[in-house]
CSV table of C-alpha atoms in Angstrom, one decimal:
chain,number,residue,atom,x,y,z
G,1368,MET,CA,27.7,26.4,-29.4
G,1369,SER,CA,27.1,30.0,-28.2
G,1370,LEU,CA,25.1,30.8,-25.1
G,1371,LYS,CA,22.4,32.5,-27.3
G,1372,GLU,CA,22.0,29.4,-29.5
G,1373,THR,CA,21.8,27.2,-26.4
G,1374,VAL,CA,19.1,29.4,-24.8
G,1375,HIS,CA,17.1,29.4,-28.1
G,1376,PHE,CA,17.4,25.6,-28.4
G,1377,LYS,CA,16.1,25.1,-24.8
G,1378,TRP,CA,13.3,27.6,-25.5
G,1379,TYR,CA,12.1,25.7,-28.6
G,1380,LYS,CA,12.5,22.4,-26.8
G,1381,HIS,CA,10.3,23.5,-23.9
G,1382,LEU,CA,7.7,24.9,-26.3
G,1383,LEU,CA,7.6,21.6,-28.2
G,1384,ILE,CA,7.1,19.7,-25.0
G,1385,LEU,CA,4.3,22.1,-23.9
G,1386,LEU,CA,2.6,21.7,-27.3
G,1387,PHE,CA,2.9,17.9,-27.0
G,1388,LEU,CA,1.4,17.9,-23.6
G,1389,ILE,CA,-1.5,20.1,-24.7
G,1390,VAL,CA,-2.2,17.8,-27.7
G,1391,CYS,CA,-2.1,14.7,-25.4
G,1392,PHE,CA,-4.5,16.5,-22.9
G,1393,GLN,CA,-6.9,17.4,-25.7
G,1394,GLY,CA,-6.7,14.0,-27.2
G,1395,SER,CA,-7.5,12.4,-23.8
G,1396,VAL,CA,-10.5,14.7,-23.4
G,1397,TRP,CA,-11.8,13.8,-26.8
G,1398,ILE,CA,-11.3,10.1,-26.4
G,1399,THR,CA,-13.0,9.9,-22.9
G,1400,SER,CA,-15.7,12.5,-23.9
G,1401,ALA,CA,-15.0,14.3,-20.7
G,1402,ASP,CA,-17.3,17.2,-20.1
G,1403,PHE,CA,-15.9,19.6,-17.4
G,1404,SER,CA,-19.0,21.8,-17.6
G,1405,GLN,CA,-20.9,19.2,-15.6
G,1406,VAL,CA,-18.8,20.2,-12.6
G,1407,PHE,CA,-20.4,23.6,-12.6
G,1408,GLN,CA,-23.8,22.4,-13.7
G,1409,ASN,CA,-24.0,20.2,-10.5
G,1410,SER,CA,-23.0,23.0,-8.2
G,1411,ASN,CA,-26.3,22.9,-6.5
G,1412,GLN,CA,-25.9,19.2,-5.6
G,1413,MET,CA,-22.4,19.9,-4.4
G,1414,THR,CA,-23.7,22.7,-2.1
G,1415,ALA,CA,-26.3,20.5,-0.7
G,1416,PHE,CA,-23.8,17.7,-0.1
G,1417,LEU,CA,-21.3,20.0,1.6
G,1418,SER,CA,-24.0,21.6,3.8
G,1419,ARG,CA,-24.8,18.1,5.2
G,1420,PHE,CA,-21.2,16.9,5.2
G,1421,ILE,CA,-19.9,19.6,7.4
G,1422,HIS,CA,-22.4,18.6,10.1
G,1423,PRO,CA,-21.1,15.2,11.3
G,1424,ASP,CA,-23.5,13.0,13.2
G,1425,PHE,CA,-21.5,12.7,16.5
G,1426,SER,CA,-24.3,10.6,18.0
G,1427,TYR,CA,-23.3,7.8,15.6
G,1428,LEU,CA,-19.7,7.8,16.9
G,1429,PRO,CA,-20.1,5.1,19.6
G,1430,LYS,CA,-21.4,2.7,16.9
G,1431,LEU,CA,-18.1,3.2,15.0
G,1432,VAL,CA,-15.8,2.0,17.8
G,1433,GLU,CA,-16.4,-1.8,17.1
G,1434,PRO,CA,-16.0,-1.7,13.3
G,1435,MET,CA,-12.9,0.6,13.7
G,1436,VAL,CA,-11.4,-1.9,16.1
G,1437,LYS,CA,-12.2,-4.7,13.7
G,1438,THR,CA,-10.5,-2.8,11.0
G,1439,LEU,CA,-7.4,-2.4,13.1
G,1440,GLN,CA,-7.5,-6.1,14.1
G,1441,MET,CA,-7.9,-7.1,10.4
G,1442,SER,CA,-4.9,-4.9,9.4
G,1443,LEU,CA,-2.7,-6.3,12.2
G,1444,LEU,CA,-3.6,-9.9,11.6
G,1445,GLY,CA,-3.1,-9.6,7.8
G,1446,THR,CA,0.2,-7.8,8.3
G,1447,VAL,CA,1.5,-10.5,10.6
G,1448,ILE,CA,0.5,-13.3,8.3
G,1449,GLY,CA,2.1,-11.5,5.3
G,1450,LEU,CA,5.3,-10.9,7.2
G,1451,VAL,CA,5.6,-14.5,8.3
G,1452,LEU,CA,5.3,-15.6,4.7
G,1453,ALA,CA,7.6,-12.8,3.4
G,1454,ILE,CA,10.6,-13.8,5.6
G,1455,PRO,CA,11.5,-17.1,3.9
G,1456,VAL,CA,10.6,-16.0,0.4
G,1457,SER,CA,12.7,-12.9,0.7
G,1458,PHE,CA,15.7,-15.0,1.5
G,1459,LEU,CA,14.9,-17.4,-1.4
G,1460,ALA,CA,14.6,-14.5,-3.8
G,1461,THR,CA,18.2,-13.5,-3.4
G,1462,THR,CA,21.3,-15.2,-4.8
G,1463,VAL,CA,23.1,-14.3,-1.6
G,1464,VAL,CA,21.4,-17.2,0.2
G,1465,THR,CA,20.5,-19.6,-2.5
G,1466,GLU,CA,23.5,-19.1,-4.8
G,1467,ASN,CA,21.1,-20.3,-7.5
G,1468,ARG,CA,20.2,-17.6,-10.0
G,1469,LEU,CA,17.4,-19.7,-11.6
G,1470,LEU,CA,15.7,-20.3,-8.3
G,1471,SER,CA,16.0,-16.7,-7.2
G,1472,THR,CA,14.6,-15.6,-10.6
G,1473,ILE,CA,11.6,-17.8,-10.2
G,1474,PHE,CA,10.8,-16.4,-6.8
G,1475,ARG,CA,11.3,-12.8,-8.0
G,1476,PHE,CA,9.0,-13.5,-10.9
G,1477,LEU,CA,6.3,-14.8,-8.6
G,1478,LEU,CA,6.7,-11.8,-6.3
G,1479,GLY,CA,6.3,-9.5,-9.4
G,1480,LEU,CA,3.0,-11.2,-10.3
G,1481,VAL,CA,1.7,-10.8,-6.7
G,1482,ARG,CA,2.6,-7.1,-6.6
G,1483,THR,CA,0.9,-6.4,-10.0
G,1484,ILE,CA,-2.5,-7.4,-8.7
G,1485,PRO,CA,-4.4,-4.3,-7.4
G,1486,THR,CA,-5.6,-4.6,-3.8
G,1487,LEU,CA,-9.2,-4.0,-4.6
G,1488,LEU,CA,-9.2,-6.6,-7.4
G,1489,LEU,CA,-7.5,-9.1,-5.0
G,1490,ALA,CA,-10.2,-8.4,-2.4
G,1491,ALA,CA,-13.0,-8.9,-5.0
G,1492,LEU,CA,-11.5,-12.2,-6.0
G,1493,PHE,CA,-11.4,-13.4,-2.4
G,1494,VAL,CA,-14.9,-12.2,-1.8
G,1495,ALA,CA,-16.1,-14.3,-4.8
G,1496,VAL,CA,-14.2,-17.4,-3.4
G,1497,PHE,CA,-14.6,-17.0,0.4
G,1498,GLY,CA,-17.6,-14.7,0.7
G,1499,ILE,CA,-18.1,-11.4,2.5
G,1500,GLY,CA,-16.4,-10.8,5.9
G,1501,GLU,CA,-13.3,-9.8,7.8
G,1502,ALA,CA,-11.5,-13.1,6.8
G,1503,THR,CA,-11.5,-11.9,3.2
G,1504,GLY,CA,-10.0,-8.6,4.3
G,1505,VAL,CA,-7.3,-10.4,6.3
G,1506,LEU,CA,-6.4,-12.6,3.3
G,1507,THR,CA,-6.2,-9.6,1.0
G,1508,ILE,CA,-4.0,-7.6,3.4
G,1509,ALA,CA,-1.8,-10.7,4.0
G,1510,VAL,CA,-1.1,-11.2,0.2
G,1511,PHE,CA,-0.5,-7.5,-0.3
G,1512,THR,CA,1.9,-7.3,2.7
G,1513,PHE,CA,3.7,-10.5,1.5
G,1514,GLY,CA,4.3,-9.0,-1.9
G,1515,MET,CA,5.5,-5.6,-0.7
G,1516,VAL,CA,7.7,-6.7,2.2
G,1517,SER,CA,9.3,-9.6,0.3
G,1518,GLN,CA,10.3,-7.2,-2.4
G,1519,LEU,CA,11.8,-4.7,0.1
G,1520,MET,CA,13.5,-7.4,2.1
G,1521,PHE,CA,15.3,-9.2,-0.7
G,1522,GLN,CA,16.5,-5.9,-2.0
G,1523,ALA,CA,17.9,-5.1,1.5
G,1524,ILE,CA,19.6,-8.5,1.6
G,1525,GLU,CA,21.3,-7.8,-1.7
G,1526,THR,CA,23.1,-4.8,-0.2
G,1527,ILE,CA,24.4,-6.3,3.0
G,1528,ASP,CA,28.1,-6.7,4.0
G,1529,PHE,CA,29.4,-10.1,2.8
G,1530,GLY,CA,32.2,-10.2,5.4
G,1531,PRO,CA,30.2,-12.1,8.0
G,1532,ILE,CA,28.9,-14.5,5.4
G,1533,GLU,CA,32.4,-15.3,4.2
G,1534,ALA,CA,33.5,-15.8,7.8
G,1535,ALA,CA,30.6,-18.1,8.6
G,1536,ALA,CA,31.2,-20.1,5.5
G,1537,ALA,CA,34.9,-20.4,6.3
G,1538,VAL,CA,34.2,-22.2,9.6
G,1539,GLY,CA,31.8,-24.6,7.9
G,1540,ALA,CA,28.4,-23.0,8.5
G,1541,ASN,CA,25.5,-24.3,6.3
G,1542,LYS,CA,23.1,-22.0,4.4
G,1543,MET,CA,20.5,-22.0,7.2
G,1544,GLN,CA,23.1,-21.0,9.8
G,1545,ILE,CA,24.5,-18.3,7.5
G,1546,ALA,CA,21.0,-16.9,6.9
G,1547,ILE,CA,20.2,-16.8,10.7
G,1548,TRP,CA,23.6,-15.7,12.1
G,1549,SER,CA,25.2,-13.7,9.3
G,1550,ILE,CA,22.4,-12.2,7.2
G,1551,ALA,CA,19.4,-11.8,9.6
G,1552,PRO,CA,21.2,-9.5,12.1
G,1553,GLN,CA,22.1,-7.1,9.3
G,1554,VAL,CA,18.6,-6.7,8.0
G,1555,LEU,CA,16.6,-7.1,11.3
G,1556,SER,CA,16.2,-3.3,11.9
G,1557,GLN,CA,15.1,-2.8,8.3
G,1558,PHE,CA,12.6,-5.7,8.5
G,1559,ALA,CA,11.1,-4.2,11.7
G,1560,SER,CA,10.8,-0.8,9.9
G,1561,TYR,CA,9.1,-2.4,6.9
G,1562,ALA,CA,6.7,-4.3,9.2
G,1563,PHE,CA,5.5,-1.1,10.8
G,1564,TYR,CA,5.3,0.7,7.5
G,1565,ALA,CA,3.3,-2.2,6.1
G,1566,PHE,CA,0.9,-2.0,9.0
G,1567,GLU,CA,0.6,1.8,8.5
G,1568,VAL,CA,-0.3,1.2,4.8
G,1569,ASN,CA,-2.7,-1.6,5.6
G,1570,VAL,CA,-4.7,0.4,8.0
G,1571,ARG,CA,-5.4,3.0,5.3
G,1572,ALA,CA,-6.1,0.3,2.7
G,1573,SER,CA,-8.4,-1.7,5.0
G,1574,THR,CA,-10.8,1.2,5.2
G,1575,VAL,CA,-11.4,1.0,1.5
G,1576,LEU,CA,-11.7,-2.8,1.2
G,1577,GLY,CA,-15.2,-2.7,2.7
G,1578,TYR,CA,-16.4,-1.4,-0.7
G,1579,VAL,CA,-16.0,-4.9,-2.1
G,1580,GLY,CA,-17.3,-6.6,1.0
G,1581,ALA,CA,-14.0,-7.3,2.7
G,1582,GLY,CA,-15.2,-6.2,6.1
G,1583,GLY,CA,-14.3,-3.5,8.5
G,1584,ILE,CA,-15.5,0.1,8.7
G,1585,GLY,CA,-15.5,0.4,5.0
G,1586,VAL,CA,-18.7,-1.6,4.8
G,1587,ILE,CA,-20.5,1.0,7.0
G,1588,LEU,CA,-19.0,3.8,4.9
G,1589,ASN,CA,-20.2,2.2,1.7
G,1590,SER,CA,-23.8,1.6,3.0
G,1591,SER,CA,-24.0,5.2,4.4
G,1592,LEU,CA,-22.9,6.6,1.0
G,1593,ALA,CA,-25.5,4.4,-0.8
G,1594,LEU,CA,-28.2,5.7,1.6
G,1595,LEU,CA,-27.0,9.3,1.0
G,1596,ASN,CA,-26.6,9.7,4.7
G,1597,TYR,CA,-23.8,12.3,4.4
G,1598,GLU,CA,-23.9,13.3,8.1
G,1599,ARG,CA,-22.9,9.7,9.0
G,1600,VAL,CA,-20.4,9.6,6.1
G,1601,SER,CA,-18.7,12.7,7.6
G,1602,ILE,CA,-18.3,11.2,11.0
G,1603,ILE,CA,-17.1,7.9,9.6
G,1604,ILE,CA,-14.4,9.7,7.4
G,1605,LEU,CA,-13.4,11.8,10.4
G,1606,THR,CA,-13.0,8.7,12.5
G,1607,ILE,CA,-10.9,7.0,9.9
G,1608,LEU,CA,-8.7,10.1,9.5
G,1609,VAL,CA,-8.0,10.4,13.2
G,1610,THR,CA,-7.3,6.7,13.5
G,1611,VAL,CA,-5.0,6.7,10.5
G,1612,ALA,CA,-3.2,9.8,11.8
G,1613,ILE,CA,-2.6,8.2,15.2
G,1614,VAL,CA,-1.3,5.0,13.6
G,1615,ASP,CA,0.9,6.9,11.2
G,1616,LYS,CA,2.5,9.0,14.0
G,1617,LEU,CA,3.1,6.0,16.2
G,1618,SER,CA,4.6,4.0,13.3
G,1619,GLU,CA,6.8,6.9,12.3
G,1620,ARG,CA,8.2,7.2,15.8
G,1621,VAL,CA,8.9,3.5,16.0
G,1622,ARG,CA,10.5,3.3,12.6
G,1623,ARG,CA,12.8,6.3,13.4
G,1624,SER,CA,13.9,4.6,16.6
G,1625,LEU,CA,14.8,1.4,14.7
G,1626,LEU,CA,16.8,3.0,11.9
């Protein structure tokens, strides 16, 4: 095939892809009845919102300290519970430890089910069962952390060096001893990195869980939005952004030092 024919083929191919995307976009607009003109029709409301939003109510800041601390505590406790549950399950989900493909497949299937449930839906289910409060947020974060870290951990275990495992088995070590002395040291730094990453993610997620009554600063944010108190909404969002930025920075430094 000549260079000219190749270029023309790619040109037609790109044009067909572009036309396909345009058709999909137009079809989505038609199906959802999306009206983008409303964005410009409500420009006055947007201007009024921004004029109040850019003037945070700093006098409300002291009242945000306690709910923000509760949010961090909720994230930390949920992360720890999820990590404790993830450790044994991540080992059972890999054939390196169990040497039983059926058992590992069952645990991987269960982990897949846990990870497919959206966090907000999980929080709503726990609110319906246990009621509104920080305990619901802790349970939601724990289940989310359990699913995420278990998945990452068993994938890390699958890629370890099998030399120490074979050496331990040669001297008569049982599966528990192999897991503790041959496998765990190889994935310990990765597990610590995943733990800090999970806490970092959970701090961000916990601020949103208040929308379904799972406690924390999200409850105050939701009520302020419902009351159209945009000055307070602004300072709440600013507080969340600063807190999350600090946690992200600290977590990033710790994870870099571990890897």
